Amino acid sequence: MLLSDHILFLDGEALVVDKPEGLPVDPPRDGSLSLENHLDSLRFGFKRWPLAVHRLDRDTSGCLLLARNPKAHGRFTRAFEGREVEKQYLAIIDGVPDGDGGTIDLPLAKTSTAETGWRMVVDPNGKPSVSHWEKLAVVDGRALLRFRPETGRTHQLRVHALEGLGLPIAGDPVYGNGRGKDRTLLHAERLVVKRDVKPSIIAEAPFPARFAALGFSPPEGAAPTRG
């Protein structure tokens, strides 16, 4: 697998890749492959390796923004922190939520125990966390949802699905019923970053084949499944 074949956007200061599920952004402790092992192939003539601006969980596929120089990295990072980036995700939920859509506003905080390790939990004293959602389709007792998070907290959509909708994202081993080789069915489908002078960065990742294998079709306006 070559990430250089998964480019969704590329110009002089930014690139967006369609990150495959199973590929961690940060090097894991077990020494397995991560984004870092692909950075040399993503230089495209530049001397520096590009720098990841944000993070996607190992299981999450889709749009991942990298900056091609430190100044751009700073600008893009501030855009994420200032809630100036438009993000859309697709998720398959274990169950069918009531209603066709809504907003989940639940602050999140990190907790850790010796028995279970760390996880994110709803905490009134936690950081503000807001996600908008809409139901797109239902197949075999599962729903395909589109999330538009305003904030970018760690595991935000995974916790909001469980605590806000009462239903976990399918395959989630921490907040849901995922076991063994299951992967969390979450996909970063669209990313838009506005820039002052240059045109906006707009990237759309193809509908995941793993979603299609469960009987779901690309929603209207979505990029088709990668062939």
Short mmCIF file of N, CA, C and O in Angstrom, two decimals, residues 65-191:
data_model
loop_
_atom_site.label_atom_id
_atom_site.label_comp_id
_atom_site.label_asym_id
_atom_site.label_seq_id
_atom_site.Cartn_x
_atom_site.Cartn_y
_atom_site.Cartn_z
N LEU A 65 -5.04 15.74 6.93
CA LEU A 65 -4.32 16.91 6.42
C LEU A 65 -2.88 16.91 6.92
O LEU A 65 -2.62 16.75 8.12
N LEU A 66 -1.95 17.13 5.99
CA LEU A 66 -0.54 17.30 6.32
C LEU A 66 -0.06 18.62 5.75
O LEU A 66 -0.48 19.03 4.66
N ALA A 67 0.81 19.30 6.50
CA ALA A 67 1.39 20.56 6.05
C ALA A 67 2.77 20.29 5.48
O ALA A 67 3.53 19.47 6.00
N ARG A 68 3.12 21.03 4.43
CA ARG A 68 4.39 20.79 3.75
C ARG A 68 5.50 21.71 4.23
O ARG A 68 6.64 21.59 3.76
N ASN A 69 5.20 22.62 5.17
CA ASN A 69 6.23 23.44 5.78
C ASN A 69 5.75 23.88 7.16
O ASN A 69 4.54 23.86 7.45
N PRO A 70 6.67 24.27 8.05
CA PRO A 70 6.28 24.59 9.43
C PRO A 70 5.32 25.77 9.54
O PRO A 70 4.43 25.76 10.41
N LYS A 71 5.45 26.80 8.71
CA LYS A 71 4.55 27.94 8.79
C LYS A 71 3.12 27.53 8.46
O LYS A 71 2.16 27.94 9.14
N ALA A 72 2.96 26.74 7.43
CA ALA A 72 1.62 26.26 7.07
C ALA A 72 1.07 25.38 8.19
O ALA A 72 -0.12 25.45 8.51
N HIS A 73 1.93 24.58 8.80
CA HIS A 73 1.49 23.72 9.90
C HIS A 73 0.92 24.57 11.04
O HIS A 73 -0.12 24.24 11.61
N GLY A 74 1.58 25.67 11.35
CA GLY A 74 1.09 26.55 12.40
C GLY A 74 -0.26 27.16 12.06
O GLY A 74 -1.16 27.21 12.91
N ARG A 75 -0.41 27.60 10.81
CA ARG A 75 -1.68 28.21 10.40
C ARG A 75 -2.82 27.19 10.44
O ARG A 75 -3.91 27.48 10.93
N PHE A 76 -2.55 26.00 9.93
CA PHE A 76 -3.60 24.98 9.90
C PHE A 76 -3.96 24.53 11.32
O PHE A 76 -5.13 24.28 11.62
N THR A 77 -2.96 24.41 12.18
CA THR A 77 -3.22 24.02 13.56
C THR A 77 -4.12 25.04 14.25
O THR A 77 -5.07 24.69 14.96
N ARG A 78 -3.84 26.33 14.03
CA ARG A 78 -4.68 27.38 14.62
C ARG A 78 -6.10 27.33 14.07
O ARG A 78 -7.07 27.61 14.78
N ALA A 79 -6.23 26.96 12.80
CA ALA A 79 -7.57 26.84 12.20
C ALA A 79 -8.37 25.73 12.87
O ALA A 79 -9.56 25.89 13.16
N PHE A 80 -7.71 24.61 13.15
CA PHE A 80 -8.40 23.53 13.86
C PHE A 80 -8.77 23.97 15.26
O PHE A 80 -9.90 23.73 15.72
N GLU A 81 -7.84 24.60 15.95
CA GLU A 81 -8.10 25.03 17.32
C GLU A 81 -9.20 26.09 17.38
O GLU A 81 -9.95 26.16 18.36
N GLY A 82 -9.31 26.90 16.33
CA GLY A 82 -10.32 27.95 16.29
C GLY A 82 -11.65 27.52 15.72
O GLY A 82 -12.52 28.37 15.45
N ARG A 83 -11.84 26.22 15.50
CA ARG A 83 -13.09 25.66 14.96
C ARG A 83 -13.40 26.24 13.58
O ARG A 83 -14.57 26.44 13.23
N GLU A 84 -12.36 26.49 12.79
CA GLU A 84 -12.54 27.08 11.48
C GLU A 84 -12.48 26.05 10.36
O GLU A 84 -12.53 26.40 9.18
N VAL A 85 -12.36 24.78 10.72
CA VAL A 85 -12.24 23.71 9.74
C VAL A 85 -13.56 22.95 9.65
O VAL A 85 -14.14 22.57 10.67
N GLU A 86 -14.04 22.76 8.43
CA GLU A 86 -15.27 21.98 8.22
C GLU A 86 -14.91 20.51 8.11
O GLU A 86 -14.11 20.12 7.25
N LYS A 87 -15.51 19.68 8.97
CA LYS A 87 -15.22 18.25 8.98
C LYS A 87 -16.52 17.46 8.89
O LYS A 87 -17.50 17.80 9.54
N GLN A 88 -16.51 16.43 8.07
CA GLN A 88 -17.65 15.51 7.98
C GLN A 88 -17.15 14.08 8.11
O GLN A 88 -16.12 13.72 7.52
N TYR A 89 -17.87 13.29 8.87
CA TYR A 89 -17.54 11.88 9.06
C TYR A 89 -18.76 11.03 8.76
O TYR A 89 -19.91 11.46 8.96
N LEU A 90 -18.51 9.82 8.32
CA LEU A 90 -19.54 8.80 8.21
C LEU A 90 -19.27 7.72 9.25
O LEU A 90 -18.11 7.38 9.51
N ALA A 91 -20.33 7.20 9.83
CA ALA A 91 -20.19 6.13 10.82
C ALA A 91 -21.34 5.17 10.69
O ALA A 91 -22.47 5.57 10.39
N ILE A 92 -21.06 3.90 10.91
CA ILE A 92 -22.11 2.89 11.00
C ILE A 92 -22.32 2.60 12.48
O ILE A 92 -21.37 2.29 13.21
N ILE A 93 -23.57 2.72 12.92
CA ILE A 93 -23.93 2.60 14.32
C ILE A 93 -24.58 1.25 14.60
O ILE A 93 -25.36 0.75 13.78
N ASP A 94 -24.26 0.68 15.74
CA ASP A 94 -24.89 -0.58 16.16
C ASP A 94 -26.30 -0.30 16.67
O ASP A 94 -26.52 -0.17 17.88
N GLY A 95 -27.24 -0.18 15.76
CA GLY A 95 -28.61 0.13 16.11
C GLY A 95 -29.11 1.28 15.28
O GLY A 95 -28.41 1.79 14.40
N VAL A 96 -30.33 1.70 15.55
CA VAL A 96 -30.95 2.79 14.79
C VAL A 96 -31.42 3.86 15.78
O VAL A 96 -32.31 3.61 16.59
N PRO A 97 -30.81 5.04 15.74
CA PRO A 97 -31.21 6.09 16.68
C PRO A 97 -32.58 6.66 16.35
O PRO A 97 -33.02 6.63 15.20
N ASP A 98 -33.25 7.17 17.38
CA ASP A 98 -34.52 7.85 17.17
C ASP A 98 -34.30 9.16 16.43
O ASP A 98 -33.30 9.85 16.64
N GLY A 99 -35.24 9.53 15.59
CA GLY A 99 -35.15 10.79 14.88
C GLY A 99 -34.24 10.72 13.67
O GLY A 99 -33.60 9.70 13.39
N ASP A 100 -34.22 11.81 12.93
CA ASP A 100 -33.43 11.89 11.70
C ASP A 100 -32.14 12.68 11.87
O ASP A 100 -31.32 12.75 10.95
N GLY A 101 -31.97 13.32 13.01
CA GLY A 101 -30.75 14.09 13.22
C GLY A 101 -30.87 14.96 14.45
O GLY A 101 -31.91 14.99 15.13
N GLY A 102 -29.78 15.66 14.76
CA GLY A 102 -29.79 16.53 15.93
C GLY A 102 -28.39 16.98 16.29
O GLY A 102 -27.45 16.85 15.50
N THR A 103 -28.25 17.49 17.49
CA THR A 103 -26.97 17.98 18.00
C THR A 103 -26.68 17.34 19.36
O THR A 103 -27.57 17.26 20.21
N ILE A 104 -25.46 16.88 19.52
CA ILE A 104 -25.00 16.31 20.79
C ILE A 104 -24.01 17.30 21.40
O ILE A 104 -22.99 17.63 20.79
N ASP A 105 -24.33 17.78 22.59
CA ASP A 105 -23.50 18.76 23.28
C ASP A 105 -23.15 18.18 24.65
O ASP A 105 -23.88 18.35 25.63
N LEU A 106 -22.04 17.45 24.71
CA LEU A 106 -21.61 16.78 25.93
C LEU A 106 -20.12 17.03 26.15
O LEU A 106 -19.29 16.60 25.34
N PRO A 107 -19.73 17.72 27.22
CA PRO A 107 -18.31 17.96 27.48
C PRO A 107 -17.59 16.66 27.82
O PRO A 107 -18.17 15.75 28.43
N LEU A 108 -16.33 16.58 27.42
CA LEU A 108 -15.57 15.34 27.58
C LEU A 108 -14.29 15.57 28.37
O LEU A 108 -13.66 16.63 28.30
N ALA A 109 -13.91 14.54 29.11
CA ALA A 109 -12.65 14.56 29.86
C ALA A 109 -12.02 13.18 29.79
O ALA A 109 -12.69 12.18 29.54
N LYS A 110 -10.73 13.13 30.03
CA LYS A 110 -9.99 11.87 29.99
C LYS A 110 -9.93 11.26 31.39
O LYS A 110 -9.72 11.97 32.37
N THR A 111 -10.15 9.96 31.47
CA THR A 111 -10.02 9.25 32.74
C THR A 111 -9.14 8.03 32.53
O THR A 111 -9.01 7.54 31.40
N SER A 112 -8.51 7.56 33.59
CA SER A 112 -7.60 6.43 33.47
C SER A 112 -7.65 5.59 34.73
O SER A 112 -7.71 6.12 35.84
N THR A 113 -7.66 4.27 34.53
CA THR A 113 -7.58 3.34 35.66
C THR A 113 -6.55 2.27 35.34
O THR A 113 -6.26 1.98 34.17
N ALA A 114 -6.02 1.67 36.36
CA ALA A 114 -5.01 0.62 36.17
C ALA A 114 -5.63 -0.60 35.50
O ALA A 114 -4.94 -1.33 34.77
N GLU A 115 -6.92 -0.82 35.74
CA GLU A 115 -7.57 -2.02 35.22
C GLU A 115 -7.89 -1.92 33.73
O GLU A 115 -7.65 -2.84 32.95
N THR A 116 -8.43 -0.78 33.32
CA THR A 116 -8.93 -0.67 31.94
C THR A 116 -8.15 0.32 31.09
O THR A 116 -8.45 0.48 29.91
N GLY A 117 -7.17 1.01 31.66
CA GLY A 117 -6.43 2.00 30.89
C GLY A 117 -7.22 3.30 30.79
O GLY A 117 -8.10 3.58 31.59
N TRP A 118 -6.92 4.10 29.74
CA TRP A 118 -7.57 5.40 29.63
C TRP A 118 -8.71 5.38 28.63
O TRP A 118 -8.74 4.56 27.72
N ARG A 119 -9.63 6.31 28.82
CA ARG A 119 -10.73 6.50 27.89
C ARG A 119 -11.32 7.88 28.14
O ARG A 119 -11.01 8.53 29.14
N MET A 120 -12.15 8.33 27.21
CA MET A 120 -12.83 9.62 27.36
C MET A 120 -14.22 9.38 27.94
O MET A 120 -14.89 8.41 27.58
N VAL A 121 -14.66 10.29 28.82
CA VAL A 121 -15.96 10.17 29.45
C VAL A 121 -16.66 11.52 29.44
O VAL A 121 -16.03 12.57 29.35
N VAL A 122 -17.97 11.48 29.54
CA VAL A 122 -18.75 12.71 29.68
C VAL A 122 -18.51 13.26 31.08
O VAL A 122 -18.62 12.53 32.08
N ASP A 123 -18.16 14.53 31.16
CA ASP A 123 -17.83 15.17 32.43
C ASP A 123 -18.27 16.62 32.36
O ASP A 123 -17.81 17.37 31.49
N PRO A 124 -19.16 17.06 33.26
CA PRO A 124 -19.61 18.46 33.24
C PRO A 124 -18.48 19.46 33.32
O PRO A 124 -18.61 20.60 32.85
N ASN A 125 -17.36 19.04 33.90
CA ASN A 125 -16.19 19.92 34.01
C ASN A 125 -15.18 19.70 32.89
O ASN A 125 -14.08 20.25 32.94
N GLY A 126 -15.56 18.88 31.92
CA GLY A 126 -14.65 18.59 30.81
C GLY A 126 -14.64 19.69 29.76
O GLY A 126 -15.26 20.74 29.92
N LYS A 127 -13.95 19.42 28.65
CA LYS A 127 -13.86 20.40 27.57
C LYS A 127 -15.13 20.38 26.72
O LYS A 127 -15.68 19.30 26.45
N PRO A 128 -15.60 21.55 26.29
CA PRO A 128 -16.80 21.59 25.44
C PRO A 128 -16.62 20.72 24.21
O PRO A 128 -15.58 20.73 23.56
N SER A 129 -17.68 19.96 23.88
CA SER A 129 -17.63 19.04 22.75
C SER A 129 -19.01 19.01 22.09
O SER A 129 -20.00 18.64 22.75
N VAL A 130 -19.06 19.37 20.82
CA VAL A 130 -20.34 19.49 20.11
C VAL A 130 -20.26 18.74 18.77
O VAL A 130 -19.32 18.94 18.00
N SER A 131 -21.25 17.90 18.53
CA SER A 131 -21.33 17.15 17.26
C SER A 131 -22.75 17.23 16.72
O SER A 131 -23.72 17.03 17.46
N HIS A 132 -22.88 17.52 15.43
CA HIS A 132 -24.18 17.47 14.74
C HIS A 132 -24.25 16.15 13.97
O HIS A 132 -23.23 15.67 13.45
N TRP A 133 -25.44 15.57 13.87
CA TRP A 133 -25.57 14.29 13.19
C TRP A 133 -26.85 14.22 12.38
O TRP A 133 -27.82 14.93 12.65
N GLU A 134 -26.83 13.37 11.37
CA GLU A 134 -28.03 13.08 10.59
C GLU A 134 -28.01 11.62 10.17
O GLU A 134 -26.95 11.04 9.91
N LYS A 135 -29.18 11.04 10.13
CA LYS A 135 -29.32 9.63 9.73
C LYS A 135 -29.49 9.56 8.23
O LYS A 135 -30.35 10.21 7.65
N LEU A 136 -28.66 8.73 7.58
CA LEU A 136 -28.66 8.65 6.12
C LEU A 136 -29.33 7.38 5.59
O LEU A 136 -29.97 7.41 4.54
N ALA A 137 -29.14 6.26 6.29
CA ALA A 137 -29.68 4.99 5.79
C ALA A 137 -29.71 3.97 6.92
O ALA A 137 -29.00 4.11 7.92
N VAL A 138 -30.55 2.94 6.73
CA VAL A 138 -30.64 1.84 7.69
C VAL A 138 -30.56 0.53 6.92
O VAL A 138 -31.27 0.34 5.93
N VAL A 139 -29.68 -0.37 7.35
CA VAL A 139 -29.52 -1.69 6.74
C VAL A 139 -29.33 -2.72 7.85
O VAL A 139 -28.42 -2.59 8.68
N ASP A 140 -30.18 -3.71 7.86
CA ASP A 140 -30.03 -4.84 8.80
C ASP A 140 -29.87 -4.40 10.25
O ASP A 140 -29.01 -4.91 10.99
N GLY A 141 -30.66 -3.42 10.67
CA GLY A 141 -30.65 -3.01 12.06
C GLY A 141 -29.52 -2.08 12.44
O GLY A 141 -29.35 -1.76 13.62
N ARG A 142 -28.75 -1.63 11.46
CA ARG A 142 -27.69 -0.66 11.70
C ARG A 142 -27.96 0.60 10.90
O ARG A 142 -28.59 0.54 9.84
N ALA A 143 -27.47 1.72 11.38
CA ALA A 143 -27.71 3.00 10.70
C ALA A 143 -26.40 3.61 10.23
O ALA A 143 -25.38 3.52 10.92
N LEU A 144 -26.45 4.22 9.06
CA LEU A 144 -25.34 5.02 8.56
C LEU A 144 -25.63 6.47 8.93
O LEU A 144 -26.66 7.02 8.54
N LEU A 145 -24.72 7.08 9.68
CA LEU A 145 -24.87 8.46 10.11
C LEU A 145 -23.78 9.34 9.52
O LEU A 145 -22.67 8.88 9.25
N ARG A 146 -24.12 10.61 9.35
CA ARG A 146 -23.10 11.62 9.02
C ARG A 146 -22.95 12.53 10.23
O ARG A 146 -23.94 13.06 10.75
N PHE A 147 -21.73 12.69 10.68
CA PHE A 147 -21.42 13.58 11.79
C PHE A 147 -20.69 14.81 11.28
O PHE A 147 -19.83 14.72 10.40
N ARG A 148 -21.03 15.96 11.86
CA ARG A 148 -20.30 17.20 11.61
C ARG A 148 -19.85 17.76 12.96
O ARG A 148 -20.58 18.51 13.62
N PRO A 149 -18.66 17.38 13.41
CA PRO A 149 -18.19 17.85 14.71
C PRO A 149 -17.74 19.31 14.66
O PRO A 149 -17.03 19.71 13.74
N GLU A 150 -18.17 20.10 15.63
CA GLU A 150 -17.69 21.48 15.75
C GLU A 150 -16.33 21.50 16.43
O GLU A 150 -15.49 22.33 16.12
N THR A 151 -16.16 20.63 17.40
CA THR A 151 -14.90 20.54 18.15
C THR A 151 -14.16 19.28 17.73
O THR A 151 -14.71 18.45 17.00
N GLY A 152 -12.95 19.13 18.20
CA GLY A 152 -12.14 17.99 17.79
C GLY A 152 -11.49 17.27 18.96
O GLY A 152 -10.29 17.04 18.98
N ARG A 153 -12.31 16.90 19.94
CA ARG A 153 -11.77 16.20 21.11
C ARG A 153 -11.41 14.76 20.77
O ARG A 153 -11.99 14.15 19.87
N THR A 154 -10.47 14.22 21.49
CA THR A 154 -10.09 12.82 21.33
C THR A 154 -11.31 11.92 21.51
O THR A 154 -12.06 12.07 22.49
N HIS A 155 -11.53 11.01 20.57
CA HIS A 155 -12.63 10.03 20.61
C HIS A 155 -14.00 10.69 20.69
O HIS A 155 -14.98 10.06 21.11
N GLN A 156 -14.10 11.95 20.27
CA GLN A 156 -15.36 12.69 20.44
C GLN A 156 -16.56 11.98 19.84
O GLN A 156 -17.59 11.78 20.51
N LEU A 157 -16.47 11.58 18.58
CA LEU A 157 -17.64 10.98 17.93
C LEU A 157 -17.95 9.62 18.51
O LEU A 157 -19.13 9.23 18.61
N ARG A 158 -16.95 8.90 18.94
CA ARG A 158 -17.16 7.57 19.51
C ARG A 158 -17.92 7.68 20.84
O ARG A 158 -18.84 6.90 21.11
N VAL A 159 -17.56 8.66 21.66
CA VAL A 159 -18.26 8.84 22.93
C VAL A 159 -19.62 9.48 22.72
O VAL A 159 -20.61 9.10 23.35
N HIS A 160 -19.71 10.44 21.82
CA HIS A 160 -21.00 11.09 21.56
C HIS A 160 -22.02 10.10 21.00
O HIS A 160 -23.22 10.20 21.31
N ALA A 161 -21.57 9.18 20.17
CA ALA A 161 -22.50 8.17 19.65
C ALA A 161 -23.06 7.33 20.81
O ALA A 161 -24.27 7.12 20.92
N LEU A 162 -22.17 6.88 21.68
CA LEU A 162 -22.59 6.03 22.79
C LEU A 162 -23.43 6.79 23.81
O LEU A 162 -24.51 6.34 24.20
N GLU A 163 -22.94 7.93 24.24
CA GLU A 163 -23.60 8.64 25.33
C GLU A 163 -24.72 9.58 24.85
O GLU A 163 -25.68 9.81 25.57
N GLY A 164 -24.57 10.11 23.65
CA GLY A 164 -25.57 11.03 23.14
C GLY A 164 -26.72 10.35 22.43
O GLY A 164 -27.87 10.81 22.49
N LEU A 165 -26.43 9.24 21.75
CA LEU A 165 -27.46 8.50 21.01
C LEU A 165 -27.83 7.19 21.68
O LEU A 165 -28.82 6.56 21.29
N GLY A 166 -27.00 6.75 22.63
CA GLY A 166 -27.26 5.48 23.29
C GLY A 166 -26.85 4.28 22.47
O GLY A 166 -27.19 3.15 22.80
N LEU A 167 -26.08 4.52 21.39
CA LEU A 167 -25.66 3.45 20.49
C LEU A 167 -24.21 3.66 20.09
O LEU A 167 -23.84 4.74 19.64
N PRO A 168 -23.36 2.64 20.23
CA PRO A 168 -21.95 2.82 19.87
C PRO A 168 -21.72 2.70 18.38
O PRO A 168 -22.55 2.17 17.64
N ILE A 169 -20.59 3.20 17.93
CA ILE A 169 -20.16 2.96 16.56
C ILE A 169 -19.78 1.49 16.42
O ILE A 169 -19.08 0.94 17.27
N ALA A 170 -20.24 0.87 15.36
CA ALA A 170 -20.00 -0.56 15.16
C ALA A 170 -18.50 -0.85 15.11
O ALA A 170 -17.73 -0.11 14.50
N GLY A 171 -18.12 -1.94 15.77
CA GLY A 171 -16.74 -2.38 15.76
C GLY A 171 -15.85 -1.72 16.79
O GLY A 171 -14.69 -2.10 16.93
N ASP A 172 -16.35 -0.73 17.52
CA ASP A 172 -15.53 0.01 18.47
C ASP A 172 -15.16 -0.89 19.65
O ASP A 172 -16.04 -1.33 20.40
N PRO A 173 -13.87 -1.16 19.87
CA PRO A 173 -13.46 -2.08 20.93
C PRO A 173 -13.46 -1.44 22.32
O PRO A 173 -13.41 -2.15 23.32
N VAL A 174 -13.52 -0.12 22.40
CA VAL A 174 -13.45 0.57 23.69
C VAL A 174 -14.83 1.00 24.16
O VAL A 174 -15.22 0.77 25.31
N TYR A 175 -15.60 1.63 23.27
CA TYR A 175 -16.90 2.17 23.66
C TYR A 175 -18.06 1.33 23.13
O TYR A 175 -19.22 1.64 23.39
N GLY A 176 -17.76 0.29 22.39
CA GLY A 176 -18.80 -0.55 21.82
C GLY A 176 -18.53 -2.02 22.04
O GLY A 176 -17.93 -2.43 23.03
N ASN A 177 -18.96 -2.83 21.06
CA ASN A 177 -18.88 -4.28 21.19
C ASN A 177 -17.81 -4.91 20.31
O ASN A 177 -17.83 -6.12 20.07
N GLY A 178 -16.88 -4.09 19.82
CA GLY A 178 -15.84 -4.61 18.94
C GLY A 178 -14.94 -5.61 19.65
O GLY A 178 -14.57 -5.42 20.81
N ARG A 179 -14.60 -6.65 18.93
CA ARG A 179 -13.73 -7.70 19.50
C ARG A 179 -12.73 -8.15 18.45
O ARG A 179 -13.02 -8.11 17.25
N GLY A 180 -11.59 -8.62 18.89
CA GLY A 180 -10.62 -9.24 18.01
C GLY A 180 -10.19 -8.36 16.86
O GLY A 180 -9.63 -7.29 17.05
N LYS A 181 -10.52 -8.80 15.64
CA LYS A 181 -10.08 -8.09 14.44
C LYS A 181 -11.09 -7.04 13.97
O LYS A 181 -10.90 -6.45 12.91
N ASP A 182 -12.14 -6.78 14.75
CA ASP A 182 -13.10 -5.74 14.38
C ASP A 182 -12.42 -4.38 14.30
O ASP A 182 -11.48 -4.11 15.06
N ARG A 183 -12.90 -3.55 13.40
CA ARG A 183 -12.41 -2.17 13.30
C ARG A 183 -13.58 -1.21 13.46
O ARG A 183 -14.67 -1.45 12.95
N THR A 184 -13.34 -0.12 14.16
CA THR A 184 -14.36 0.90 14.35
C THR A 184 -14.77 1.46 13.00
O THR A 184 -13.92 1.90 12.22
N LEU A 185 -16.07 1.46 12.71
CA LEU A 185 -16.56 1.86 11.38
C LEU A 185 -16.81 3.37 11.35
O LEU A 185 -17.95 3.85 11.38
N LEU A 186 -15.70 4.11 11.26
CA LEU A 186 -15.72 5.57 11.24
C LEU A 186 -14.82 6.04 10.10
O LEU A 186 -13.71 5.54 9.94
N HIS A 187 -15.31 7.03 9.33
CA HIS A 187 -14.62 7.46 8.11
C HIS A 187 -14.71 8.98 7.98
O HIS A 187 -15.81 9.56 8.03
N ALA A 188 -13.56 9.63 7.85
CA ALA A 188 -13.51 11.08 7.65
C ALA A 188 -13.73 11.37 6.17
O ALA A 188 -12.81 11.30 5.35
N GLU A 189 -14.97 11.72 5.81
CA GLU A 189 -15.32 11.78 4.39
C GLU A 189 -14.99 13.12 3.73
O GLU A 189 -14.77 13.17 2.51
N ARG A 190 -14.95 14.22 4.49
CA ARG A 190 -14.76 15.53 3.86
C ARG A 190 -14.04 16.47 4.81
O ARG A 190 -14.28 16.47 6.02
N LEU A 191 -13.15 17.30 4.22
CA LEU A 191 -12.38 18.26 5.00
C LEU A 191 -12.25 19.55 4.18
O LEU A 191 -11.89 19.50 3.01
#
